[in-house]
Coordinates of C-alpha atoms in Angstrom, one line a residue:
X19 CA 0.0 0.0 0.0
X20 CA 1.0 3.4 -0.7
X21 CA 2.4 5.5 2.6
X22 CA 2.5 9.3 3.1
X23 CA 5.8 10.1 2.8
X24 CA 6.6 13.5 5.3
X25 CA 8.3 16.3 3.9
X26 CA 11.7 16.9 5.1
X27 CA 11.8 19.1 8.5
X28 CA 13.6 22.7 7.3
X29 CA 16.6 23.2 9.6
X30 CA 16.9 26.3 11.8
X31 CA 17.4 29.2 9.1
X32 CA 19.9 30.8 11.6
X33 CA 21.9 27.5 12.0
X34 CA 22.2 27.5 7.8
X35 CA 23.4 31.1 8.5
X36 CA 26.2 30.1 10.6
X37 CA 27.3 27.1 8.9
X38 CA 26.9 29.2 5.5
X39 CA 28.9 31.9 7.1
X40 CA 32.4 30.4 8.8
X41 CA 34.2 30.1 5.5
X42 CA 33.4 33.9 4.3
X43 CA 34.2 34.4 7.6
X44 CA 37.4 33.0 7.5
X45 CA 37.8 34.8 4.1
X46 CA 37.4 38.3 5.3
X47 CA 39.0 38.0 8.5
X48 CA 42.0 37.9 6.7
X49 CA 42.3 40.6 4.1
X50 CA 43.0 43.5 6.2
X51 CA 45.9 42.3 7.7
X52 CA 47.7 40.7 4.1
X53 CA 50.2 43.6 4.2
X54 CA 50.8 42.6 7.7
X55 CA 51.5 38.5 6.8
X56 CA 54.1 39.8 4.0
X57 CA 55.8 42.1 5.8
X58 CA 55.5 39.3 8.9
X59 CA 57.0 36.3 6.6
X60 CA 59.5 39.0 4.3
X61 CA 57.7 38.1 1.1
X62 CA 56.0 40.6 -1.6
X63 CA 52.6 41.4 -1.8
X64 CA 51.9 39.4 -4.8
X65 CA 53.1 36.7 -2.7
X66 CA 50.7 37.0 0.1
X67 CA 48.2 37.8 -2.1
X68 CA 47.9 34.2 -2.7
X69 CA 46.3 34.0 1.1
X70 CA 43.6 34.8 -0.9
X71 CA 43.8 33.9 -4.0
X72 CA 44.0 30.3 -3.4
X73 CA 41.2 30.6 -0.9
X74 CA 39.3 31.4 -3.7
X75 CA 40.5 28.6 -5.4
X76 CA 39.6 25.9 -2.2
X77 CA 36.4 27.5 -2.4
X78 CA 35.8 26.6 -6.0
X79 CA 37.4 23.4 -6.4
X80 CA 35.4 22.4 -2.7
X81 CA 32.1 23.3 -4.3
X82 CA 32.2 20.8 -6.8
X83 CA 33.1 17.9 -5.0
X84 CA 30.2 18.4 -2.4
X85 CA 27.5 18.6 -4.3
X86 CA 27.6 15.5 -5.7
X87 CA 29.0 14.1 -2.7
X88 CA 26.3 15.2 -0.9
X89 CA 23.4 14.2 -3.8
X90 CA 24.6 10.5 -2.8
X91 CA 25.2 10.0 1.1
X92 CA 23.3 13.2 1.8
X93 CA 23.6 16.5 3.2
X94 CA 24.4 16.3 7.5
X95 CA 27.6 13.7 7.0
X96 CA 29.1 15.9 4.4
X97 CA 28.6 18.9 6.3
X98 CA 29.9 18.1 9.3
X99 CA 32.8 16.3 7.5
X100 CA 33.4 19.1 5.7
X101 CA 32.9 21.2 8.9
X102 CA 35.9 19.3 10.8
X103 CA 38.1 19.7 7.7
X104 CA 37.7 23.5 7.9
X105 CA 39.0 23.0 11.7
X106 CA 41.9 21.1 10.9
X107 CA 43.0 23.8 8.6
X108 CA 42.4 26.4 10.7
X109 CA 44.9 24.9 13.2
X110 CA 47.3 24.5 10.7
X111 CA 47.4 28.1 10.1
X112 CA 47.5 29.2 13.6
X113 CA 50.5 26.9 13.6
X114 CA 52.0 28.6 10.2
X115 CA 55.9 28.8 10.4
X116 CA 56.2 29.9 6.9
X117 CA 54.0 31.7 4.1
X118 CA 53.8 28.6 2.0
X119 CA 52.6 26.5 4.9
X120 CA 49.7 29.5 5.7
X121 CA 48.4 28.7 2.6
X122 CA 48.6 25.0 2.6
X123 CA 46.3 25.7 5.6
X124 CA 44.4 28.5 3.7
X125 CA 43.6 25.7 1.2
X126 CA 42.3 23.3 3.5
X127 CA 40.5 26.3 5.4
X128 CA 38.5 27.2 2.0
X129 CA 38.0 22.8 1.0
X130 CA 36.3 22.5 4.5
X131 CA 34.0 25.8 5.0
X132 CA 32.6 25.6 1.9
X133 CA 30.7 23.0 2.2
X134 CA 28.6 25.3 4.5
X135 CA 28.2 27.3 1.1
X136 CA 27.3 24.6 -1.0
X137 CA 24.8 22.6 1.3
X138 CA 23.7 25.5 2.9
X139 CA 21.7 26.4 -0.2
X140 CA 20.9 22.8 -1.1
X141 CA 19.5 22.3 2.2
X142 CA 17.3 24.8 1.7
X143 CA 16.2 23.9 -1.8
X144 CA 15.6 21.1 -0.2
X145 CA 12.2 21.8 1.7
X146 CA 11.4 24.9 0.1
X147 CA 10.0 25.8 -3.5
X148 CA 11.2 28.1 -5.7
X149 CA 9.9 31.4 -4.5
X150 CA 10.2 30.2 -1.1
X151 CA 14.1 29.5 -1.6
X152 CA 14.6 32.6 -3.2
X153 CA 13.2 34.5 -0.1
X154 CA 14.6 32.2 2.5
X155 CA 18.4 32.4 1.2
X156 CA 17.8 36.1 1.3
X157 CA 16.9 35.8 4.8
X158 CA 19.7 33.7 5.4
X159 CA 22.2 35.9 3.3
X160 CA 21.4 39.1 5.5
X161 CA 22.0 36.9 8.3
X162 CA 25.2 35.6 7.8
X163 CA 26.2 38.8 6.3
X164 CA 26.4 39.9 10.1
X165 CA 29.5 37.6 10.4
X166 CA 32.0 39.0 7.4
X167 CA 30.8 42.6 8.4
X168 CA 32.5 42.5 11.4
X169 CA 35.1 39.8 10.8
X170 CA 37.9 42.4 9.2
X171 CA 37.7 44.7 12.0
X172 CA 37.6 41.9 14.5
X173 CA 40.9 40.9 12.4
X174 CA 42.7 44.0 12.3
X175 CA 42.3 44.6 15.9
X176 CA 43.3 41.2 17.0
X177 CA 46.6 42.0 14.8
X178 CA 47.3 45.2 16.6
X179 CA 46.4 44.1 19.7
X180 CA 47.8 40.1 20.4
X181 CA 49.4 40.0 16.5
X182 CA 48.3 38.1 13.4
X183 CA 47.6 34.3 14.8
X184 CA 45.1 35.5 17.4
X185 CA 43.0 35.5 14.2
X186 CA 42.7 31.7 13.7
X187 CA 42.8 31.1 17.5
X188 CA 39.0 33.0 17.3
X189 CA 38.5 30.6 13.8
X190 CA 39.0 27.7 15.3
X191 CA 36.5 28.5 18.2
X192 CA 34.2 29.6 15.7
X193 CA 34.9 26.0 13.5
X194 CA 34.8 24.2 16.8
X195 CA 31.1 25.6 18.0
X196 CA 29.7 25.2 13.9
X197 CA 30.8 21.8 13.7
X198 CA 29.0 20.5 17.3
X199 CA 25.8 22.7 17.0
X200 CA 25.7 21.0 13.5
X201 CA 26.3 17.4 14.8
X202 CA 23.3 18.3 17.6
X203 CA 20.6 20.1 15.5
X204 CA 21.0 19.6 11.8
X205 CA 18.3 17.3 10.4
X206 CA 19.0 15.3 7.4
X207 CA 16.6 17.0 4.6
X208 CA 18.0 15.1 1.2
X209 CA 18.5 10.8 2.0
X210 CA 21.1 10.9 -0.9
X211 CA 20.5 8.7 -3.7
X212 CA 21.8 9.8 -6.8
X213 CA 24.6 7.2 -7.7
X214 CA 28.2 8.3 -7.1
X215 CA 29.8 7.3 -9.7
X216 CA 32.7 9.4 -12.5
X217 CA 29.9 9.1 -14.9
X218 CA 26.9 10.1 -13.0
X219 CA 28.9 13.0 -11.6
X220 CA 30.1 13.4 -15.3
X221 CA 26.3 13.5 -16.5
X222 CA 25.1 15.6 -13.9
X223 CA 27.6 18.5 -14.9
X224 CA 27.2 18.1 -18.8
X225 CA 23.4 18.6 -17.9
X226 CA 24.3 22.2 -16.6
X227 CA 26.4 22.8 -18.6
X228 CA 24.5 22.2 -21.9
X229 CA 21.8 24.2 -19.8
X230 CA 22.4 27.8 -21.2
X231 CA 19.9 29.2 -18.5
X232 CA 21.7 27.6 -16.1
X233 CA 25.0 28.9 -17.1
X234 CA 23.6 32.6 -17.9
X235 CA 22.1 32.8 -14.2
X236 CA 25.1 31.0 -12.9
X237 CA 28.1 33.7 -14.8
X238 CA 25.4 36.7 -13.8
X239 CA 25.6 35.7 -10.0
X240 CA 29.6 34.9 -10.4
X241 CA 30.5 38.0 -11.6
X242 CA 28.6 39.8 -9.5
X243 CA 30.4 38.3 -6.5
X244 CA 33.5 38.7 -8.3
X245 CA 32.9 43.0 -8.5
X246 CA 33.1 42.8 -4.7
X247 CA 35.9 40.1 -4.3
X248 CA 38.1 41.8 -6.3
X249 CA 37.2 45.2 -4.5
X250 CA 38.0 43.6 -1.1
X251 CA 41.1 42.3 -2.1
X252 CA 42.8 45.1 -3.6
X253 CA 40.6 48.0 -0.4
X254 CA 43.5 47.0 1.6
X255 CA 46.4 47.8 -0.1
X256 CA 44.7 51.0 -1.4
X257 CA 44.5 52.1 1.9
X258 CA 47.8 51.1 3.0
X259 CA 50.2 52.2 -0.1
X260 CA 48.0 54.9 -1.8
X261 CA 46.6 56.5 1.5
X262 CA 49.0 55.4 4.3
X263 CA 45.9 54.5 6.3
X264 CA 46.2 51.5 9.1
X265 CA 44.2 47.7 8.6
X266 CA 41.8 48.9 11.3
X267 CA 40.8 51.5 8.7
X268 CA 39.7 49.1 6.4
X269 CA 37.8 46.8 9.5
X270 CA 36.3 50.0 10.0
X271 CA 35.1 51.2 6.5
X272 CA 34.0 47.7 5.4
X273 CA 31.0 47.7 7.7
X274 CA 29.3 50.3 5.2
X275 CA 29.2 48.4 2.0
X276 CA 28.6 45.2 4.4
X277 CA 25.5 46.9 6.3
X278 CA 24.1 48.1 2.8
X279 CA 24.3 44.2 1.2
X280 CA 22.0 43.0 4.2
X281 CA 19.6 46.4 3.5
X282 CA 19.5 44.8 -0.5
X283 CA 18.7 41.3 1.3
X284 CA 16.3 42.7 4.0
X285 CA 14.2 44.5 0.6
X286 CA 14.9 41.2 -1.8
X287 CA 13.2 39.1 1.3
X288 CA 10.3 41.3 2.2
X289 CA 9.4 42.9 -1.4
X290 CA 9.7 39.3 -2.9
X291 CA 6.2 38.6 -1.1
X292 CA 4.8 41.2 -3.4
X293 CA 7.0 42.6 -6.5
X294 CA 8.0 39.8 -9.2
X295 CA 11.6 38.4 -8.5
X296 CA 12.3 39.6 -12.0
X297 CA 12.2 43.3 -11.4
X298 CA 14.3 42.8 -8.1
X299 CA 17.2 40.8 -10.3
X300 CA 17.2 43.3 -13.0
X301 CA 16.9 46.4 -10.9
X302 CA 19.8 44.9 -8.2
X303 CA 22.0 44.7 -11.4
X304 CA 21.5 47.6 -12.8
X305 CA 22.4 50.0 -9.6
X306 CA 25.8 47.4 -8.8
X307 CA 26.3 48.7 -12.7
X308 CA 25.7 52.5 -11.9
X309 CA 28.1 52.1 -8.7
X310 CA 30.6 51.6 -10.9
X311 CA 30.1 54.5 -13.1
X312 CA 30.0 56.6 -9.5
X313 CA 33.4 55.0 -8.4
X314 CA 35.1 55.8 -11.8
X315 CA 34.2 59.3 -11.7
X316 CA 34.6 60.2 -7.9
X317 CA 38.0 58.2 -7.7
X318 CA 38.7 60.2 -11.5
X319 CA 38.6 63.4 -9.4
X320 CA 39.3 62.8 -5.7
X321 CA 40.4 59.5 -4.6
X322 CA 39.6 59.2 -1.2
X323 CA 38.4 56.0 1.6
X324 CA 34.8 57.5 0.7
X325 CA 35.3 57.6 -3.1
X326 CA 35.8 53.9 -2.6
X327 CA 33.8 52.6 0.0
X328 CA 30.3 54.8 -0.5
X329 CA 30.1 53.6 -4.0
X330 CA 30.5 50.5 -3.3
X331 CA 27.9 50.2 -0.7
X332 CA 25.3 50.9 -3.5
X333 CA 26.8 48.3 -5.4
X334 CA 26.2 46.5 -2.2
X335 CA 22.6 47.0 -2.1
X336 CA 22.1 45.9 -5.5
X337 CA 24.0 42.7 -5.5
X338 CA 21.7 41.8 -2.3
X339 CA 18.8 42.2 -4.4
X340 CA 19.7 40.3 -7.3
X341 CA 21.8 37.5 -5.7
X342 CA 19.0 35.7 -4.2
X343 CA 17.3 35.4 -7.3
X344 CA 19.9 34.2 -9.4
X345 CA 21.0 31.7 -7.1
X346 CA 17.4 30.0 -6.6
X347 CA 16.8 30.5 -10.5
X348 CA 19.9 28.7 -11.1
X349 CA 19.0 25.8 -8.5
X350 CA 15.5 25.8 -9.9
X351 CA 16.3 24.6 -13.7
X352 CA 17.2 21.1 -12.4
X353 CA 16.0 20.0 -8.8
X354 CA 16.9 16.7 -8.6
X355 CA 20.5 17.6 -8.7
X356 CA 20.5 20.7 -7.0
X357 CA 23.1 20.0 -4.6
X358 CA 25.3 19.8 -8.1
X359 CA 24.3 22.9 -9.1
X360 CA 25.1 24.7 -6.1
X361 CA 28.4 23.5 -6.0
X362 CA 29.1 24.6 -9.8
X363 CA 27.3 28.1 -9.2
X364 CA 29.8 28.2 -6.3
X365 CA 32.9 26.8 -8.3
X366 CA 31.9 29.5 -10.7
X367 CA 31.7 32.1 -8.1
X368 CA 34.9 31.6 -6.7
X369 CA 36.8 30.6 -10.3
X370 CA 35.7 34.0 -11.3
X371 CA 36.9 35.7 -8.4
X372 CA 40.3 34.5 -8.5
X373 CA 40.9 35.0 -11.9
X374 CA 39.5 39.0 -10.8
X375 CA 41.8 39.0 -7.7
X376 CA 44.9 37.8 -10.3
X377 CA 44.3 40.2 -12.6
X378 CA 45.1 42.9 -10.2
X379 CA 48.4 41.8 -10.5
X380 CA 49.0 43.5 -13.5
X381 CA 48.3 46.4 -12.3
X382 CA 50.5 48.9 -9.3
X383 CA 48.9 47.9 -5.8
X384 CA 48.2 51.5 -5.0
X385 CA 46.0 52.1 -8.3
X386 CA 42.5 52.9 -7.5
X387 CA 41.3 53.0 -11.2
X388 CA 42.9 49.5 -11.9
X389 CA 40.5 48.2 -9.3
X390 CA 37.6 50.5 -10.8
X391 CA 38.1 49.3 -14.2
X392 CA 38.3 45.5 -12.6
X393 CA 35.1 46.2 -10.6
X394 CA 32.9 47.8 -13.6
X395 CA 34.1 44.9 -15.9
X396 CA 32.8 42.3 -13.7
X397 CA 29.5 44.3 -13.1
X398 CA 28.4 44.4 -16.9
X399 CA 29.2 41.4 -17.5
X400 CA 27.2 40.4 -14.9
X401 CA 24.0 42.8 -16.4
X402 CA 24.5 41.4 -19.7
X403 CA 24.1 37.9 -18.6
X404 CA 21.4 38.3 -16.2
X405 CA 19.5 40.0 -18.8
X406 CA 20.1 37.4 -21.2
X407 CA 18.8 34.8 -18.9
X408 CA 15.3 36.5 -18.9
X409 CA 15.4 36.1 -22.5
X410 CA 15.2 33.2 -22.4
X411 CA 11.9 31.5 -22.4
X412 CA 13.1 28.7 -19.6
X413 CA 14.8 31.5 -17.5
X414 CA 12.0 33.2 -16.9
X415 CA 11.4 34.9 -13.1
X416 CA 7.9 35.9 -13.9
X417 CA 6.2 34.5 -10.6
X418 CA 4.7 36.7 -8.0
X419 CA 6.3 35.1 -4.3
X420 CA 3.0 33.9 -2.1
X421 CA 3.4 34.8 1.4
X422 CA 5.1 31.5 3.4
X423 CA 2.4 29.2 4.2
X424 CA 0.3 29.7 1.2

């Protein structure tokens, strides 16, 4: 006989906040004090640059190994594994007696907290439809935004105050508390599966990948991440070499483009009960675009911490209205394997980024219209796909949100 089969319970939204938030938390953390780790370790700033760089590149490579993990065995296990991996890293870093071995932890830093990312998102796929998601990983997106705004001046005060390693001392508390609330409170909302296998995993990625919605709403959401990556990664040394300003400075200043991407997912959250999700996605990136045109001109004729940070709070604002969604769009074209398509949208996120954060290299550290030009580039690209996902008739974000518990 045929048995009702119960939905999956939904997990605490702020629990999927914090396990979503320990790698970007790791991430920023960092940032301000990367002049500090090469002048600590007598290496150049390219050189530490690749602190982050190759975070970037944990994160991506991380993202696409969970998915599919996770499609199979479910999501709790490879959470918390990935959970205790971010850990392990984090105490190999505290522990760092050389740049190279810093990153080595880095890497394994950015392999284990991204599958917070990754499964965060899934998880919430998981018991939620597709208006639903979109307004519940805005929820959860202003909510874990709370962590990285304060995480770089929580890091450049640590530095001044008890030096550079006090940083992942406070990580791996933070790792340590995310991996046992986890292990006590997470719920398993996916039962896995989807074979594991090279050629399922294999099929599974040529299916998005031959999905041009997927891939347009995918590259829109990427490089609009990347705009703000690349901003955050080069804000330090703009402060330091072009306007001899301290890290604490930049822990200070980041909190106003960081408060303004929770204000865009505090509006995507409670307009999406009432305005289509269309008009949010376009109109979020076309005010990231117009930031950009701002920063050019006010850094053009004054370059100043306000010429950079006040513009890019209103870029701020408009990625946290579009962000949300693009991401449940792009987990929305194929359901079944959504845990794959996070990981790619989050590969592709990341991938995007570095290659952003490399490209600065070309350029003197202390040039604010290198990052500008950097920053704009990634922001049309990111209009031009967006609006070509709308076009197409599969992409389509013409549904009014009905208020939860419709």
């Amino acid at each position: 006989m045929p048995t009702d089969v119960s939905p999956p319970a939904a997990p605490p939204l702020a629990l999927l906040a914090a396990v979503t938030a320990i790698g970007f938390s790791a991430l920023h953390m960092v940032v301000p004090v990367l002049p500090v780790i090469a002048t600590v370790f007598d290496r150049s700033a390219t050189e530490a640059q690749l602190v982050l760089t190759l975070y970037f590149v944990g994160i991506a490579a991380g993202q696409l190994v969970y998915g599919p993990v996770s499609d199979r065995f479910g999501r709790r296990p490879v959470l918390l594994a990935g959970l205790a991996l971010f850990l392990a890293g984090t105490l190999l870093c505290g522990a760092a007696w050389s740049l190279p071995v810093l990153i080595g932890g880095r890497v394994l830093q950015a392999l284990g907290g991204c599958a917070g990312l990754v499964l965060g998102r899934a998880i919430i796929r998981d018991v939620h439809d597709r208006d639903a998601s979109a307004r519940a990983i805005a929820l959860v997106m202003m909510a874990m935004t709370l962590a990285p705004a304060l995480c770089p001046a929580i890091g450049a005060y640590l530095t001044e105050w008890f030096g550079w390693r006090a940083i992942f001392v406070l990580l791996g508390g933070l790792g340590a508390a995310a991996l046992a609330l986890s292990a006590a409170k997470l719920t398993e909302t996916h039962p896995g599966g989807v074979p594991l296998d090279l050629s399922g995993i294999a099929v599974s990625h040529l299916t998005l990948a031959r999905s041009g919605v997927f891939l347009l709403f995918a590259l829109s959401s990427a490089c609009s991440s990347a705009s703000w990556f690349v901003f955050i990664a080069s804000a330090p040394y703009l402060l330091s070499a072009g306007l001899h300003e301290p890290p604490s400075t930049y822990g200070a200043m980041i909190l106003v483009p960081m408060a303004a991407y929770m204000l865009g997912n505090g509006a995507a959250a409670r307009l999406g009960r009432r305005v289509r999700s269309t008009a949010l996605f376009v109109a979020g990136l076309t005010i990231s675009l117009g930031s950009g045109a701002v920063m050019a001109v006010w850094c053009g004729a004054a370059p100043s911490v306000w010429s950079l940070f006040v513009p890019m709070a209103l870029s701020s604002i408009g990625n946290g209205l579009s962000q949300p969604a693009a991401m449940a769009a792009g987990l929305s074209v194929h359901p079944r394997i959504a845990g794959t398509a996070s990981g790619v949208m989050g590969f592709l996120q990341m991938a995007v980024s570095a290659i952003g954060t490399l490209a600065l290299a070309f350029f003197p550290r202390d040039s604010a219209m290198a990052t500008v030009a950097v920053v704009a580039a990634a922001q049309l690209v990111s209009l031009i796909c967006g609006v070509s996902a709308l076009r197409r008739p599969a992409g389509s974000l013409q549904v009014v949100a009905k208020p939860a518990g419709d």
